[in-house]
Short mmCIF file of C-alpha atoms in Angstrom, two decimals:
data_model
loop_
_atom_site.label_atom_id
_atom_site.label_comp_id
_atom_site.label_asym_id
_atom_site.label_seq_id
_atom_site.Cartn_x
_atom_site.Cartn_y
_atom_site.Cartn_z
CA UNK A 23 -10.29 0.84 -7.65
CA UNK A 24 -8.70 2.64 -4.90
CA UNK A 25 -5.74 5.36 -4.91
CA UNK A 26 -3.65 2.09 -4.02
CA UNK A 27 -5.13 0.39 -6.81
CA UNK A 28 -4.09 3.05 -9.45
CA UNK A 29 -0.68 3.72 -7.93
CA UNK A 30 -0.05 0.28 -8.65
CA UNK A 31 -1.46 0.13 -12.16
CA UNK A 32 0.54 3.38 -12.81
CA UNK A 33 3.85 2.28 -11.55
CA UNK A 34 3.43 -0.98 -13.89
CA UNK A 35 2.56 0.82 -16.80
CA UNK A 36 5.90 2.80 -16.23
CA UNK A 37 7.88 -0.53 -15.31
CA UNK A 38 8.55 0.84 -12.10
CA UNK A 39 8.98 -0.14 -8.55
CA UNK A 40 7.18 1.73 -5.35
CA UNK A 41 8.48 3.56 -2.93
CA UNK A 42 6.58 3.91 0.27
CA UNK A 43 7.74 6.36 3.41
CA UNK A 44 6.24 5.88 7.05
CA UNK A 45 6.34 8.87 8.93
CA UNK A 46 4.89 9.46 12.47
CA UNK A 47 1.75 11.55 12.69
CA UNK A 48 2.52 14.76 14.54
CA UNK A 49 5.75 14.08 15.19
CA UNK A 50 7.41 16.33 16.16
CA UNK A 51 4.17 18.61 16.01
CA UNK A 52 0.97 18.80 14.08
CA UNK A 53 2.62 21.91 11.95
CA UNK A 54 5.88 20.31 11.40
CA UNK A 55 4.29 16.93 10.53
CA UNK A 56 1.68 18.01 8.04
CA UNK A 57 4.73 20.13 6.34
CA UNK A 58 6.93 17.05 6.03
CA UNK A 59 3.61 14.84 4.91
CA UNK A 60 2.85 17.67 2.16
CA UNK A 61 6.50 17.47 0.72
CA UNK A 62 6.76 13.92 0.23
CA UNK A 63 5.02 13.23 -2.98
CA UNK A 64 7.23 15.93 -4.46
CA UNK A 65 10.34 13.80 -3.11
CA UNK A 66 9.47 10.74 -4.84
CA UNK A 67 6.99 8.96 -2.21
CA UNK A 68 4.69 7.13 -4.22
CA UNK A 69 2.47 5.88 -1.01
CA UNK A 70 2.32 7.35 2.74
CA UNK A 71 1.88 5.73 5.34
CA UNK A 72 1.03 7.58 8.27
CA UNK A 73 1.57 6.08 11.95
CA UNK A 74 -1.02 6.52 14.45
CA UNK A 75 0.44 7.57 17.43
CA UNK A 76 -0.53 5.13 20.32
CA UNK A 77 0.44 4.38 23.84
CA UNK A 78 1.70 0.83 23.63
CA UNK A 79 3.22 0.30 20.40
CA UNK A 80 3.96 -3.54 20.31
CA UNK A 81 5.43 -3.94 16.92
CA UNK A 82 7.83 -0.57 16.91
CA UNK A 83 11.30 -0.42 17.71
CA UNK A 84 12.88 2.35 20.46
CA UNK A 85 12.82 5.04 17.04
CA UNK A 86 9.17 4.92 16.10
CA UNK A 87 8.73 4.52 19.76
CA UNK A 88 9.92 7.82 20.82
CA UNK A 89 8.18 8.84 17.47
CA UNK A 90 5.03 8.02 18.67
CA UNK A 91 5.89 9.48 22.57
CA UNK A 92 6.79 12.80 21.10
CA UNK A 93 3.70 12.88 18.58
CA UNK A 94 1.04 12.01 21.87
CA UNK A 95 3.27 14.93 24.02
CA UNK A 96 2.29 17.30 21.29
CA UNK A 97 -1.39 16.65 21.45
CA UNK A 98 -1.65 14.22 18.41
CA UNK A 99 -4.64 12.32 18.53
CA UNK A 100 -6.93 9.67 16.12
CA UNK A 101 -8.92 13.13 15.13
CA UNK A 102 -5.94 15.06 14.76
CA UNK A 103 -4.40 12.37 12.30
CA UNK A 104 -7.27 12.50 10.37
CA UNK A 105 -7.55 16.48 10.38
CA UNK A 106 -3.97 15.85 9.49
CA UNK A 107 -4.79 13.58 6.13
CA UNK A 108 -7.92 16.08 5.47
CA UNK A 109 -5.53 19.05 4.96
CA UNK A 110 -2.84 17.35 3.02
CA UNK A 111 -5.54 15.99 0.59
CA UNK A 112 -6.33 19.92 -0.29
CA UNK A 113 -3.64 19.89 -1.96
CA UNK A 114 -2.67 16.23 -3.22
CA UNK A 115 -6.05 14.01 -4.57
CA UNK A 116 -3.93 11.21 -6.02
CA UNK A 117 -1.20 10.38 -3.53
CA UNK A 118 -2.43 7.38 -1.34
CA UNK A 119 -2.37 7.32 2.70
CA UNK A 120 -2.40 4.44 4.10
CA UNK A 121 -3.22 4.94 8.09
CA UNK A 122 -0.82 2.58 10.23
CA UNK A 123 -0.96 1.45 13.89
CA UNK A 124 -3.16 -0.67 16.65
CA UNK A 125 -6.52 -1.38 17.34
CA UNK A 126 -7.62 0.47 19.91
CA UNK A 127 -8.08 4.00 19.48
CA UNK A 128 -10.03 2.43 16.02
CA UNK A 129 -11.95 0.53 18.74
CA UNK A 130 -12.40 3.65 21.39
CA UNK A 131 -13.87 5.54 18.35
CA UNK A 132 -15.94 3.00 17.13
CA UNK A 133 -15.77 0.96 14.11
CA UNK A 134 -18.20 2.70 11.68
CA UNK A 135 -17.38 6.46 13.11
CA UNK A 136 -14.10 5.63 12.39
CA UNK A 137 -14.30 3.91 9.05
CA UNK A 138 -16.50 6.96 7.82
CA UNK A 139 -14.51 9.86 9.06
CA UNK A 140 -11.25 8.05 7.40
CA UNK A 141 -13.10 7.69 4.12
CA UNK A 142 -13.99 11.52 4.27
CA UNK A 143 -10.65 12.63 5.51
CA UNK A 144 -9.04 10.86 2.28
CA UNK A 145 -7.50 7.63 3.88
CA UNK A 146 -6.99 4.50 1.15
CA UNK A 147 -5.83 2.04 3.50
CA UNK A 148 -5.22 0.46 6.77
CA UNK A 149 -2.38 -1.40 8.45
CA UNK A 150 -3.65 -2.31 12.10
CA UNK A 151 -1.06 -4.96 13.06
CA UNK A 152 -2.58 -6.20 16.33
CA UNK A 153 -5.37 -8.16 14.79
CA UNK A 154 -4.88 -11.25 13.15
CA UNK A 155 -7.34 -12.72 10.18
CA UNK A 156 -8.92 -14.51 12.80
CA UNK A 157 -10.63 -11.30 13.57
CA UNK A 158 -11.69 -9.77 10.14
CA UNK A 159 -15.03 -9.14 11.25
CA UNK A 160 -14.14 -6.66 13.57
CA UNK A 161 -12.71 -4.59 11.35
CA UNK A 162 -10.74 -6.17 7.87
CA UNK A 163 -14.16 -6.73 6.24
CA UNK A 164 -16.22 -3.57 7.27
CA UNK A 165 -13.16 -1.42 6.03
CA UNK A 166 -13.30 -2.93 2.62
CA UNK A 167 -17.41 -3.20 2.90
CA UNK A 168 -16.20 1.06 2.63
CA UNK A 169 -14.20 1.00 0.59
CA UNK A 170 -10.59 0.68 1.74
CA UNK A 171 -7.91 -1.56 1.25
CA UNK A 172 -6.99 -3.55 4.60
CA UNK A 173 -3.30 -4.17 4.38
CA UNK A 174 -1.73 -7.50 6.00
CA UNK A 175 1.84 -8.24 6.95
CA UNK A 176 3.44 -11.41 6.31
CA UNK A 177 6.67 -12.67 7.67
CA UNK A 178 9.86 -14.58 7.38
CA UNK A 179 7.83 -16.71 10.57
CA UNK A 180 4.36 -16.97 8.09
CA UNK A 181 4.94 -20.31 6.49
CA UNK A 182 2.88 -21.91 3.28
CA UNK A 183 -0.24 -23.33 5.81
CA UNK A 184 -0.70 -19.78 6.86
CA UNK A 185 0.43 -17.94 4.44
CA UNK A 186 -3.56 -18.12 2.61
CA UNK A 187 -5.78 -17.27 6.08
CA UNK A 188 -3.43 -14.24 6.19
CA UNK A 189 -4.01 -13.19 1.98
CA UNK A 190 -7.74 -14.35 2.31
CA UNK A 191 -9.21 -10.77 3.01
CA UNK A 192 -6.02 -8.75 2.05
CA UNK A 193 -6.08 -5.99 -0.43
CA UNK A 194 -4.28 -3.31 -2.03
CA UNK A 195 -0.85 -4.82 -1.54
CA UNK A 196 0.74 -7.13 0.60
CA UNK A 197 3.37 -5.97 3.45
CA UNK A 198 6.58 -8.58 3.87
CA UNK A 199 8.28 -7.65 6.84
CA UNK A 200 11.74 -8.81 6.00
CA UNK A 201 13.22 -9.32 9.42
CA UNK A 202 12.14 -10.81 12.79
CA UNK A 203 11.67 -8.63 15.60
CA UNK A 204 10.95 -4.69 15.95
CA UNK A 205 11.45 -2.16 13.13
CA UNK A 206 14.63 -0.81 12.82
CA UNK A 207 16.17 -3.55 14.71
CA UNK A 208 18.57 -5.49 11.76
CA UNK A 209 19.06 -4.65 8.43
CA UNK A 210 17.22 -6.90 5.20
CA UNK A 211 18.85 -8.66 3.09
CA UNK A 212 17.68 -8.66 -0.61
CA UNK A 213 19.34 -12.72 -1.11
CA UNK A 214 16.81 -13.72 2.08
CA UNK A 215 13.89 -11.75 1.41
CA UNK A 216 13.66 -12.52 -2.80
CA UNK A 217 12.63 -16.04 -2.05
CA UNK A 218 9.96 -14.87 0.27
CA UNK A 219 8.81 -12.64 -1.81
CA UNK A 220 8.57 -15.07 -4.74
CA UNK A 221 6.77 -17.26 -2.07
CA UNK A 222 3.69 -14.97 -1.10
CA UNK A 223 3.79 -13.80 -5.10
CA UNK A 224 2.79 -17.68 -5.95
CA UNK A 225 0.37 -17.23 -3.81
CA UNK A 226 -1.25 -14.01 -4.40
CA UNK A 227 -2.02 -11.14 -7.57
CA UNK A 228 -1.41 -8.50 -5.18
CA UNK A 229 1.57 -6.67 -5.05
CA UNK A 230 3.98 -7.71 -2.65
CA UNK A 231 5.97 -4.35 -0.89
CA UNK A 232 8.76 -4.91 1.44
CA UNK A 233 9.64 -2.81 5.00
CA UNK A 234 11.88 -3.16 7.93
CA UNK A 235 15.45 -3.06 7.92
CA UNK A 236 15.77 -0.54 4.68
CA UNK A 237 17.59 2.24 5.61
CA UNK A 238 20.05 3.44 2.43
CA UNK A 239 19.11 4.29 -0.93
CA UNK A 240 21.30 1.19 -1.95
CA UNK A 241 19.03 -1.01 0.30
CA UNK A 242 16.20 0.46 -0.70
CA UNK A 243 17.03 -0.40 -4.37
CA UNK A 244 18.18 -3.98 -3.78
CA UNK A 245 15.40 -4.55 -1.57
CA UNK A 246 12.66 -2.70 -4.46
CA UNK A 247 14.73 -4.77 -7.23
CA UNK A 248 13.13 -8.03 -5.65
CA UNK A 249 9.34 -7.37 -5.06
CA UNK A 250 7.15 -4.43 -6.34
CA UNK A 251 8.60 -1.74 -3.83
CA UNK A 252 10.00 -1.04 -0.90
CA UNK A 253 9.08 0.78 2.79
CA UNK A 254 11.37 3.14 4.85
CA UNK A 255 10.10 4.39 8.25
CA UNK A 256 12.93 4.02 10.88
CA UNK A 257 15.49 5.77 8.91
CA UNK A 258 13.20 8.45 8.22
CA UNK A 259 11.94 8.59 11.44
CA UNK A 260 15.24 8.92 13.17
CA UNK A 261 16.33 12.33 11.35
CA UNK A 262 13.24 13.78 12.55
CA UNK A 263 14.05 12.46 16.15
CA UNK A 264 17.09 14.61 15.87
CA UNK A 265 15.44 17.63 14.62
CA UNK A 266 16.36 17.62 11.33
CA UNK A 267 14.95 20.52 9.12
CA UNK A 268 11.94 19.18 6.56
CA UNK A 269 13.74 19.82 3.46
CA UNK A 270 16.94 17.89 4.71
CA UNK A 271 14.59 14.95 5.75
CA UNK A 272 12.99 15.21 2.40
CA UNK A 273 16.41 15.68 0.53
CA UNK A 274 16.68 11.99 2.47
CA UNK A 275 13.66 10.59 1.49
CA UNK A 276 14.23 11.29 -2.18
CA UNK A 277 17.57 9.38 -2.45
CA UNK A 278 16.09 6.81 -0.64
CA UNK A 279 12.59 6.95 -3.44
CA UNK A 280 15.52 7.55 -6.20
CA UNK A 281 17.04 3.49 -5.24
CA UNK A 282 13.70 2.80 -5.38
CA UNK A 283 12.51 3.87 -8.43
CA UNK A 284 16.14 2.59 -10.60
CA UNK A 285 15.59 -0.51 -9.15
#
């Protein structure tokens, strides 16, 4: 059982939906960053994931983008993110971080370096959306092998003859991405993505956690009201792009975990 695991178990026991905030690591700056990371349990967050800040972000729209470009101009690096997750779990033991981004700064560090230091700097999981199931051996299955969960993304394009090679080595929860395209490019729809989500549930005991295009606390609890949670990053992101001060992010965030959690 991971810190994923038990969220999950937790949240059911309670009859109650996740909420899940992406935030950029070291954006705008290590200090900054790990204050914002340390305040988000106590704003609702019931799982972080923290982006890994990388040079060619495919699947990010122009928000997490210049997230990511601002995070690298202030020194943020693979080690830094983890020194990052090592000091927040000082203080918080039970909160899960799941570590989200590309392959290859895992790749430049080396598989098992980088699988160990994340286990000792307190990561649960691991969304790396450049490689496909088609490559679990190069990282999917030694990340489990120690013991964390490797998340997978499904899509409104992921139809019912691919939908199992994608669940086959999933764990800790699923991640629907309920639009086509980049995050923070269109908004979801809770009518299109409850079908979907009923879809990959038929499929699958894992829970199934929706992100992209949530960006209001209303969305967020439509969106949470038809699958086990919901994700926020853009919105999030975006205040921070404009300098916002942590607690009025925060104040944010918590509306936004408040839909959530009545949905």
């Amino acid at each position: 059982m991971t810190r994923i695991d038990d969220t999950f178990a937790r949240l059911s026991s309670e009859g109650k939906k996740a909420f899940v905030a992406y935030v950029m690591a070291g954006d705008p700056d290590y200090a900054t960053s790990l204050e914002l990371v340390k305040g988000l349990p106590g704003a609702g967050v019931d799982i972080i994931e923290l982006g890994l800040p990388f040079t060619d972000p495919m699947a990010d729209g122009p928000t997490i983008q210049l997230a990511g470009q601002r995070a690298l101009e202030a020194g943020m690096t693979l080690q830094r993110t983890l020194e990052l997750a090592t000091e927040f779990r000082k203080g918080d033991d039970t909160t899960p971080i799941v570590l989200m981004g590309y392959y290859n700064p895992i790749y430049n560090r080396g598989v098992e370096t980088f699988l160990r230091d994340a286990r000792a700097a307190g990561i649960d999981g691991l969304i790396v959306v450049d490689l496909p199931p088609e490559e679990d051996s190069e990282l999917c299955i030694p990340a489990q092998d120690a013991g964390l969960n490797f998340i997978r993304l499904a899509t409104p394009t992921t139809d019912d003859k691919r939908l199992p090679k994608v669940l086959q080595n999933t764990s800790g929860f699923v991640y629907y991405v309920s639009i086509t395209g980049i995050t923070g490019s269109a908004e979801a729809e809770a009518g299109d993505v409850g079908p979907e989500v009923a879809r990959i549930k038929a499929a699958t005991d894992l829970p199934v956690i929706v992100g992209f295009g949530i960006n209001s606390p209303e969305k967020s609890e439509a969106i949470a009201s038809v699958a086990n949670g919901a994700v926020v990053g853009s919105a999030i992101v975006k205040r921070i792009g404009e300098g916002q001060a942590t607690d009025e992010v925060l104040a944010f965030v918590k509306t936004l975990a408040d839909g959530a959690h009545r949905a």
